Coordinates of C-alpha atoms and ligand atoms in Angstrom, one line a residue:
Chain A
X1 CA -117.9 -16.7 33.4
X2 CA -121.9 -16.1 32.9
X3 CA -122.7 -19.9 33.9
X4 CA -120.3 -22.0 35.7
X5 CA -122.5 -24.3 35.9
X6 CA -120.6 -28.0 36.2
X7 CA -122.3 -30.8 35.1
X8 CA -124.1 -33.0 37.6
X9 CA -122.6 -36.5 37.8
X10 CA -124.8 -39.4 37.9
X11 CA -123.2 -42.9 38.5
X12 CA -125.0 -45.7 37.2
X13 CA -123.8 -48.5 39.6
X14 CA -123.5 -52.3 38.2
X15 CA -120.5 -53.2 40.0
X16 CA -120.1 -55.3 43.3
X17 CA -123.0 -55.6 45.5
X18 CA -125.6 -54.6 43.3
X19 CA -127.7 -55.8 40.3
X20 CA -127.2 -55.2 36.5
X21 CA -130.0 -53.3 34.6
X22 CA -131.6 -54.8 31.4
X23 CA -129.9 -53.3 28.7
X24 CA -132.9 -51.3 27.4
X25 CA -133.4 -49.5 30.8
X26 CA -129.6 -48.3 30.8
X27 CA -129.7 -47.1 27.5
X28 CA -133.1 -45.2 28.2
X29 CA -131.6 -43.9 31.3
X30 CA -128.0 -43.3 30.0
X31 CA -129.2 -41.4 26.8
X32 CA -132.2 -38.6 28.5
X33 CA -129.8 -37.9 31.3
X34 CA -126.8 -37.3 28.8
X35 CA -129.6 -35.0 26.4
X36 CA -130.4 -33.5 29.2
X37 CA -127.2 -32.1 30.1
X38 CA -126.2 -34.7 33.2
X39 CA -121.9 -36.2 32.9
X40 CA -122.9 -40.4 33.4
X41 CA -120.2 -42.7 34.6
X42 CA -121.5 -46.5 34.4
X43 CA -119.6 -48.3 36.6
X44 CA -119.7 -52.9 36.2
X45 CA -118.5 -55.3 37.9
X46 CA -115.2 -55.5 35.4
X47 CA -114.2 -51.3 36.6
X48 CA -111.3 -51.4 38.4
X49 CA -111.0 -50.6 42.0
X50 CA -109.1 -47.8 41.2
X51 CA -111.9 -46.2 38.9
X52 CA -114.5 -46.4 41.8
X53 CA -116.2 -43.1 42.1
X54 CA -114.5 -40.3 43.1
X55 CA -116.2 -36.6 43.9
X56 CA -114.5 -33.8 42.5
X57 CA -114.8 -30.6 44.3
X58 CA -117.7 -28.8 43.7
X59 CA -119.5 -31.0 41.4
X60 CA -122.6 -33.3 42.8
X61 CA -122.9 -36.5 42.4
X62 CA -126.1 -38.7 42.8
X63 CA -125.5 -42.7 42.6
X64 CA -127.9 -45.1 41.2
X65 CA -128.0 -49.0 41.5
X66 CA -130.2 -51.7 42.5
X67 CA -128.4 -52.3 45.8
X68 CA -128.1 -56.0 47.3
X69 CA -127.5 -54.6 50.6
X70 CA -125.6 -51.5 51.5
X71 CA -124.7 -48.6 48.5
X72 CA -121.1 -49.0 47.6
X73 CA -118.6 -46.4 49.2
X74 CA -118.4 -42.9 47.4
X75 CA -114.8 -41.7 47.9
X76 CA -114.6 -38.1 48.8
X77 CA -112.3 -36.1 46.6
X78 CA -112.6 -33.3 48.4
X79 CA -114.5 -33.8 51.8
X80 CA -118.2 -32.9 52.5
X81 CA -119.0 -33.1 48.6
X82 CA -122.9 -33.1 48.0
X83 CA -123.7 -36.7 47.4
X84 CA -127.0 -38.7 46.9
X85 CA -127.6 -42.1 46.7
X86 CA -130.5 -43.9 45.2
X87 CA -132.3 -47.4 45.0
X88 CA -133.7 -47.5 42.2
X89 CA -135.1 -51.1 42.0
X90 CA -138.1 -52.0 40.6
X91 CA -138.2 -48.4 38.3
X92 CA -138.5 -47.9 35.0
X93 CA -136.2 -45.6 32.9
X94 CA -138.9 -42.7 33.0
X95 CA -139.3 -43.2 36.8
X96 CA -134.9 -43.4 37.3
X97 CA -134.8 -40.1 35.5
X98 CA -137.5 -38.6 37.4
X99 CA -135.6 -39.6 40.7
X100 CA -132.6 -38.1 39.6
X101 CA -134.3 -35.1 39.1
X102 CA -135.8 -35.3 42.6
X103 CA -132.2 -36.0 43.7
X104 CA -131.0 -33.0 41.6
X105 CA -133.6 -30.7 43.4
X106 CA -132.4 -31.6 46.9
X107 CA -128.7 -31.1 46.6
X108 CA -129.7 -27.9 44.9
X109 CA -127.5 -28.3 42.0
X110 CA -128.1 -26.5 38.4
X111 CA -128.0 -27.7 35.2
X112 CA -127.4 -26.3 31.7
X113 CA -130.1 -28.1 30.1
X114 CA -130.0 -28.2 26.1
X115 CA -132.6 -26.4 24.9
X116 CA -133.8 -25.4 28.1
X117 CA -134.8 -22.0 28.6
X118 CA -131.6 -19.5 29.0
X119 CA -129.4 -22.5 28.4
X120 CA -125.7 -21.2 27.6
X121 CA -124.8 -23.1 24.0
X122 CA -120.9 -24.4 24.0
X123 CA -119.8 -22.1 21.4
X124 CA -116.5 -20.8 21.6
X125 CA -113.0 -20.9 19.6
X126 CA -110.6 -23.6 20.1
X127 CA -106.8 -22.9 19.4
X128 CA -104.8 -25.7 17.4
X129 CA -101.6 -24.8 18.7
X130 CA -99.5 -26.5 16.5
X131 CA -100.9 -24.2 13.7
X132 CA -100.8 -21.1 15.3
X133 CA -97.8 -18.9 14.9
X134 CA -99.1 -16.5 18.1
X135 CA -99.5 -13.5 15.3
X136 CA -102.6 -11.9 17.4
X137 CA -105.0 -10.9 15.3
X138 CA -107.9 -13.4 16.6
X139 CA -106.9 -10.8 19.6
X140 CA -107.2 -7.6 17.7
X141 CA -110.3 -8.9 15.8
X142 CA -112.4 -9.9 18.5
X143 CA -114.8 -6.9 19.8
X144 CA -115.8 -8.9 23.0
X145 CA -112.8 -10.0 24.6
X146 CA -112.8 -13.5 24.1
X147 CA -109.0 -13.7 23.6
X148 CA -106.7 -12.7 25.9
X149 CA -102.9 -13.2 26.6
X150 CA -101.5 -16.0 29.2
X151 CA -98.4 -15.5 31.2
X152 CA -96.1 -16.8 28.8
X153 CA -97.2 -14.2 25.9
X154 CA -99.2 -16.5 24.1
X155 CA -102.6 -16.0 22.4
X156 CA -105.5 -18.0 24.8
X157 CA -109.6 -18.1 24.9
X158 CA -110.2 -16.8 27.9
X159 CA -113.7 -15.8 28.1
X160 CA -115.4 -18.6 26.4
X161 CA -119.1 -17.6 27.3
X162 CA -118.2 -14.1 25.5
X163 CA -118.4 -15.4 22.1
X164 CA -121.4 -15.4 19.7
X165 CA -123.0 -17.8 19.4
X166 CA -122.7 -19.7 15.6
X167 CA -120.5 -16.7 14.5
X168 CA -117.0 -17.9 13.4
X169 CA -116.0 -14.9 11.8
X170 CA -112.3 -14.8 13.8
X171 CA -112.0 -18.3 12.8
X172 CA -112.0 -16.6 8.8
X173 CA -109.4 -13.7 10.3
X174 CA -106.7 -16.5 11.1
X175 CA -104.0 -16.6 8.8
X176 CA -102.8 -20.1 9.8
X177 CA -106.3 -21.8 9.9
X178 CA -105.7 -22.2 13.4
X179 CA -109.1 -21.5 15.2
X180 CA -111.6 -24.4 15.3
X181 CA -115.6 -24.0 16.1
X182 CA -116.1 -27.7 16.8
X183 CA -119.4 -27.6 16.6
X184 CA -119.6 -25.1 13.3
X185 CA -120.7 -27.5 10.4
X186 CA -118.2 -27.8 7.7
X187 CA -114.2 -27.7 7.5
X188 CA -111.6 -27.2 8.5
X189 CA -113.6 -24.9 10.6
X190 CA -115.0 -27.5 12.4
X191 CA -111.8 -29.4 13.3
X192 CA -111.2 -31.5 10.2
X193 CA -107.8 -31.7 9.2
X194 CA -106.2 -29.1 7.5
X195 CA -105.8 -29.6 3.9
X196 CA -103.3 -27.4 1.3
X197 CA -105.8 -25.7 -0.6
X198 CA -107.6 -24.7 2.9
X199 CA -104.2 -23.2 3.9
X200 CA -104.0 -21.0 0.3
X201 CA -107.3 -20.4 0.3
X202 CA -106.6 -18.2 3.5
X203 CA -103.7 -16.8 2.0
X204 CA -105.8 -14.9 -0.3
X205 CA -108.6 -13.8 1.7
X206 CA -109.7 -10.4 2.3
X207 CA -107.6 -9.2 4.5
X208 CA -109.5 -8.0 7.9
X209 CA -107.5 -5.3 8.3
X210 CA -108.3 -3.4 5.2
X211 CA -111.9 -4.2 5.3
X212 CA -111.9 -1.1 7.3
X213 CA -109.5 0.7 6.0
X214 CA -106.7 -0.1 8.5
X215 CA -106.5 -1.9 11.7
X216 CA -109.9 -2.4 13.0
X217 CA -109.4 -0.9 16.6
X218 CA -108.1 2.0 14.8
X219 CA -110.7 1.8 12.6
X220 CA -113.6 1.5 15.5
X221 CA -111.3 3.4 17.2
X222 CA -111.5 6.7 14.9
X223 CA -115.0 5.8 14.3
X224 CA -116.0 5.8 17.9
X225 CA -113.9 8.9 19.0
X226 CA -116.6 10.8 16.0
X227 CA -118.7 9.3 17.1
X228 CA -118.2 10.0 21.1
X229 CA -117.7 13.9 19.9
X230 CA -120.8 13.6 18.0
X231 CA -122.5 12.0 20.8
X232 CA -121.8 14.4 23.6
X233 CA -122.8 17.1 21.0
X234 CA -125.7 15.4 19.9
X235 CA -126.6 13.3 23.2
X236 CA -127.6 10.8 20.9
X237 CA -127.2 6.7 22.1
X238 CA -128.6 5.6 19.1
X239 CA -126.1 7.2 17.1
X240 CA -123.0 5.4 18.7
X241 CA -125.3 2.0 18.4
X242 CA -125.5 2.6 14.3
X243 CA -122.0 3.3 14.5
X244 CA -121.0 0.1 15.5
X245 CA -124.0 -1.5 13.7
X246 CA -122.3 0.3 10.2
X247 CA -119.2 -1.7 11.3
X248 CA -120.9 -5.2 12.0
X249 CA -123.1 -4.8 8.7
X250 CA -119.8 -4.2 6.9
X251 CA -118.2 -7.5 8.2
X252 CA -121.4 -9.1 7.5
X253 CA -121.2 -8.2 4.1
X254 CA -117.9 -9.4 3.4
X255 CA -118.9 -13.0 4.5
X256 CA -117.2 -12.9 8.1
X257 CA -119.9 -12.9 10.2
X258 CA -123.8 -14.9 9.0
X259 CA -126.3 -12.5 9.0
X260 CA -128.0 -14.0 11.3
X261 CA -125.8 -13.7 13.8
X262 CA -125.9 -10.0 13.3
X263 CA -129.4 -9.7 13.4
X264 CA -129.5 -11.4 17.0
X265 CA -126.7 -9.6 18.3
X266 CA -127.7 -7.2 20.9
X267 CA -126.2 -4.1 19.7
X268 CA -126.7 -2.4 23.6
X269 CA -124.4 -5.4 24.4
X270 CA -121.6 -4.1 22.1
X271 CA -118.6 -2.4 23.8
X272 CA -118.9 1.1 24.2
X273 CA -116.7 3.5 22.3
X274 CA -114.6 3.9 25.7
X275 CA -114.0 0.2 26.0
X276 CA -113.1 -0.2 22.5
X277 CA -110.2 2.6 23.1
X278 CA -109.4 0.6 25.9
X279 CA -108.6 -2.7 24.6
X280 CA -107.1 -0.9 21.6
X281 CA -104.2 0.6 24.1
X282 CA -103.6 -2.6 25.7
X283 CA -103.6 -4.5 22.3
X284 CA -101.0 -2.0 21.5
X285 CA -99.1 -2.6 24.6
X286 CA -99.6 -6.6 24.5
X287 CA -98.3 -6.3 21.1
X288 CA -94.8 -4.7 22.1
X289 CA -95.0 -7.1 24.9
X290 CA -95.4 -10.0 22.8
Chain B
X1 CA -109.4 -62.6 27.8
X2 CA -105.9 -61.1 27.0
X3 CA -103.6 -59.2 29.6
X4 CA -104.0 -56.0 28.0
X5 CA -105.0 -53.5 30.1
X6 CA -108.5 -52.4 29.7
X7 CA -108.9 -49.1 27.7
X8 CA -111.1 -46.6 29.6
X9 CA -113.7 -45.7 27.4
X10 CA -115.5 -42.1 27.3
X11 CA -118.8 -40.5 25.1
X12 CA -119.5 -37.3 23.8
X13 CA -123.4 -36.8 23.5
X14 CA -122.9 -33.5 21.6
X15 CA -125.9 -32.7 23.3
X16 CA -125.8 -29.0 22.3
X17 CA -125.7 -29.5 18.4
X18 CA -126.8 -31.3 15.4
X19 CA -122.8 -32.2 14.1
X20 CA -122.6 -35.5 15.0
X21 CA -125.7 -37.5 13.4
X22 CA -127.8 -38.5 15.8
X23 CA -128.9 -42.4 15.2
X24 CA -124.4 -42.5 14.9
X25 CA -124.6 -41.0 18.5
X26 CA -127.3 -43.4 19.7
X27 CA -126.1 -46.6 18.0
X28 CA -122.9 -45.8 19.8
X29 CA -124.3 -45.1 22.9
X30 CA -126.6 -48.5 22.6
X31 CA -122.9 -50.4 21.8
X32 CA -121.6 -49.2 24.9
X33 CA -124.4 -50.1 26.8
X34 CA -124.8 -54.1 25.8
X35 CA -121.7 -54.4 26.6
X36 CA -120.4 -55.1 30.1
X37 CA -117.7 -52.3 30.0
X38 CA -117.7 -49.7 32.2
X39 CA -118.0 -46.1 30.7
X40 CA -118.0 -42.6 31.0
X41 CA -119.9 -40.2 28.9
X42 CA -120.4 -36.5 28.9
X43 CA -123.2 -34.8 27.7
X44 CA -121.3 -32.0 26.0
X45 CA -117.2 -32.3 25.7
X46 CA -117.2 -28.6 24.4
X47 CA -119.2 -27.6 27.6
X48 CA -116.9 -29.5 29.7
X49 CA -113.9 -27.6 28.1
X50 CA -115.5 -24.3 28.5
X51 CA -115.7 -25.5 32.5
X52 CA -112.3 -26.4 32.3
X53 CA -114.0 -29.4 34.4
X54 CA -111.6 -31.3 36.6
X55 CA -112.8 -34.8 35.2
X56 CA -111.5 -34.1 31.5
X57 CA -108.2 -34.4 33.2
X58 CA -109.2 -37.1 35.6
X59 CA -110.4 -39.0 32.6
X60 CA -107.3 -39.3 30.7
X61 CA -104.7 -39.4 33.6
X62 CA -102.8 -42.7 34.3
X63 CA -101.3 -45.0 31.9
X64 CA -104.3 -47.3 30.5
X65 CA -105.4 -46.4 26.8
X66 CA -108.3 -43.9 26.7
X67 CA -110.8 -43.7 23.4
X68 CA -112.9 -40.9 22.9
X69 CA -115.8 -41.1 21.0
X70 CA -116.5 -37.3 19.9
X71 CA -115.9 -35.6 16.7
X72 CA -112.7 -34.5 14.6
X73 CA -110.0 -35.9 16.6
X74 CA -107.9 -32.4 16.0
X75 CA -110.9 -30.6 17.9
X76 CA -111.0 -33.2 20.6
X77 CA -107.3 -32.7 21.5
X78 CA -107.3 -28.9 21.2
X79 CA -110.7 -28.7 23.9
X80 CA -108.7 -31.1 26.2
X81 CA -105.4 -28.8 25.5
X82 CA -108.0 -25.8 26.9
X83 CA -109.5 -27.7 29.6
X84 CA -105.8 -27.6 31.1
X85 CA -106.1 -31.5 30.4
X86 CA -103.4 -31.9 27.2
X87 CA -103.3 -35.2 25.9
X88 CA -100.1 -37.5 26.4
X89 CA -97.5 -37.0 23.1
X90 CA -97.6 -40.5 23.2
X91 CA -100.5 -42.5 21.1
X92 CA -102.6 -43.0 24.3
X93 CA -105.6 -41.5 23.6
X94 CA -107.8 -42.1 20.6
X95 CA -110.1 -40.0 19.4
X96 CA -113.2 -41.5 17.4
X97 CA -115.0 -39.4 14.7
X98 CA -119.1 -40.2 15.4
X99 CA -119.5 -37.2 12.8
X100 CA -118.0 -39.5 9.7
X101 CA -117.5 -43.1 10.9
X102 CA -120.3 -45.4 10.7
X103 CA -121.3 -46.1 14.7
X104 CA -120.6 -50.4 14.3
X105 CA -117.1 -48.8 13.6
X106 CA -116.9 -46.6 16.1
X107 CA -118.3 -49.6 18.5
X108 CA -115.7 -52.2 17.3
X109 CA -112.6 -49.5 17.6
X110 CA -114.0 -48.5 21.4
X111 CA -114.9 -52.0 22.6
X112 CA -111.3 -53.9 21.1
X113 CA -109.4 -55.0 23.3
X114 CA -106.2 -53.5 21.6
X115 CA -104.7 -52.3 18.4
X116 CA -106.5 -54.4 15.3
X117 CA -104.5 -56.5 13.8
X118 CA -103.2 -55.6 10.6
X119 CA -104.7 -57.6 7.7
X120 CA -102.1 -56.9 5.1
X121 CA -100.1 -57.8 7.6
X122 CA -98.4 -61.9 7.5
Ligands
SF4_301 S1 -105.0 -15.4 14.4 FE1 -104.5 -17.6 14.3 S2 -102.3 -17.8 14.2 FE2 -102.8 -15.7 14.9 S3 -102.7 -15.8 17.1 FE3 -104.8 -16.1 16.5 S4 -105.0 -18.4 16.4 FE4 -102.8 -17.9 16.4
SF4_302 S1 -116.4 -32.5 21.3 FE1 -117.3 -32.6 19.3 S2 -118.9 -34.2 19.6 FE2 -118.3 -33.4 21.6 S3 -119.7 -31.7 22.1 FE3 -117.9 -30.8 21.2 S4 -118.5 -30.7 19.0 FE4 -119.9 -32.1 19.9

């Protein structure tokens, strides 16, 4: 994955041995940490002992609470965790948040911050299992390996940070409206249920493979290997880039993939003709496999 | 005070998108915090899933009732199913809809201390 970035985890700490916060200073603190990408746990005197902060490998954690005497125990998931503890009495919300990124800064922990620069947007397909009927052709469809094929044969996203982001075209390819954008704005797209006339309505779409004129590996497949024999002739990147660009413009057209999604996409950043007979062959094979 | 066990309660910010309306997500978030319930809340579920981060699965183990507030309950499920954390098959977890349900809703179904009674019931 580009980013594995895990969220930081910031406990807000009102349980035993410490002070509550007024409600507006836990709300202003809760909701900028949370927009700013941060996970927030608020722990009160009615949590549980059992629900008392636990690390979890690899992910820092940086405690706040207005401490009557000692901070409360942090137990150690997984031993020698990066964890930072804070008094934060007598601080406003602005000045809590600006601690925590002081904290942030000293356990050297990243963050994906919304909107900041070269932030990684969740965008990615979600499988609803109980609709899909495994058929593959999210797999076939999919130029940049998002989908791939888990031990037990079965269709998986397995390179999230792959996808485009705001394109939902595979989501259009599935025959069983199976493949949910959550974030993508209307349904069932987005993960509302499933009604009859969505499932018809898919019945009768354009079928993907024809859009090309056959399977679309085969299709890029064909295209590419002219377009590879034109290339060495020609030496000619820009050539194999249109290629593909024909390709995109044609799904683009037909409604699968918003326009401006194609005009963002970095066409360098497409595969090149040789992986595109690669994952053709092993499509193949996965499909006798399957 | 009843002797049913207190539902963990988590919140998805949606922090990366527009989808959920965002005076439902604050009113929510608000709810949660005049209240003296502890509470988890994430600044992006779908982010979490992409992770496969180990607290989606943390979150929902044991046998107390969970309630999500996030989006379409059928994407909520699926991004746990992907995190490697699948829901229980039993009715365990709830999952409520910020992007349609009014927040005092969503409030009321995450702060109850149960199932609501029935009111067409006797
Ligand atoms: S296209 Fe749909 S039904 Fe077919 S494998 Fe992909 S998700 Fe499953
Ligand atoms: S789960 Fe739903 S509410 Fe949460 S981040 Fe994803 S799309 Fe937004």
């Amino acid at each position: 994955m580009k980013n594995e970035i895990h969220p930081v985890q910031v406990v807000l700490y009102e349980g035993l041995g410490a002070e509550p916060w007024e409600r507006e200073c836990r709300i202003g603190v809760a909701g900028t940490l949370l927009d700013q990408g941060y996970s927030v746990l608020r722990i009160t005197a009615r949590t549980d002992s059992a629900a008392a902060p636990r690390t979890a490998e690899g992910i820092p954690f940086v405690v706040l609470g207005r401490f009557e005497g000692a901070p409360p125990e942090i137990i150690d998931g997984a031993g020698g965790r990066s964890v930072a503890t804070r008094d934060v009495a007598g601080l406003d919300a602005p000045g809590i948040v600006a601690l925590v990124a002081e904290a942030r800064a000293e356990l050297g922990a990243g963050l994906n911050e919304p909107g900041g620069q070269g932030a990684w947007k969740p965008w990615f397909p979600v499988i609803d299992y109980d609709r899909c009927t495994n058929c593959l052709q999210c797999l076939s469809f999919c130029l940049f390996d998002v989908y791939g094929i888990d031990e037990e044969k079965r269709i998986e996203v397995r390179n999230n940070d792959n996808c485009k982001t705001n394109c939902p075209a595979c989501s259009r390819v599935c025959p069983e409206v199976a493949i949910m954008f959550p974030k993508y704005s209307a349904g069932p797209i987005n993960g509302e249920a499933v009604r009859q006339e969505d499932v018809a309505r898919e019945s009768m779409k354009i079928d993907i493979s024809s859009l090309l004129g056959g399977d679309i590996y085969s299709s890029l497949r064909n295209r590419s290997e002219k377009a590879k024999s034109r290339f060495s002739k020609e030496r000619s990147p820009d050539k194999a880039l249109n290629e593909r660009k024909r390709c995109l413009t044609q799904l683009q057209k037909s409604g699968l993939i918003p326009a401006e999604v194609l005009a963002e996409l970095d066409l360098a950043s497409l595969p090149s003709p040789e992986e595109i007979q690669r994952k053709a062959k092993e499509l193949a094979a996965m499909r006798a496999e399957a | 005070m009843n002797d049913t066990p207190a539902a963990k309660i988590l919140y998805c910010r949606c922090a990366f998108a527009q989808v959920v309306p965002a005076t439902t997500k604050d009113e929510v978030l608000a709810g949660l915090c005049a209240a003296e319930t502890p509470f988890e809340s994430f600044a992006d579920l779908c982010e979490m899933s992409a992770r496969r981060d180990p607290r989606l699965a943390e979150a929902i183990a044991g046998e107390v009732p969970v309630r999500i507030a996030a989006c379409y309950p059928r994407a909520v499920k699926w991004l746990f199913h992907q995190a490697g954390a699948p829901f229980p098959d039993d009715d365990r977890v709830e999952v409520l809809n910020m992007r349609d349900t009014p927040a005092a809703e969503v409030v009321a179904s995450l702060l109850g201390s149960g199932k609501e009674p029935n009111p067409s019931e006797p």
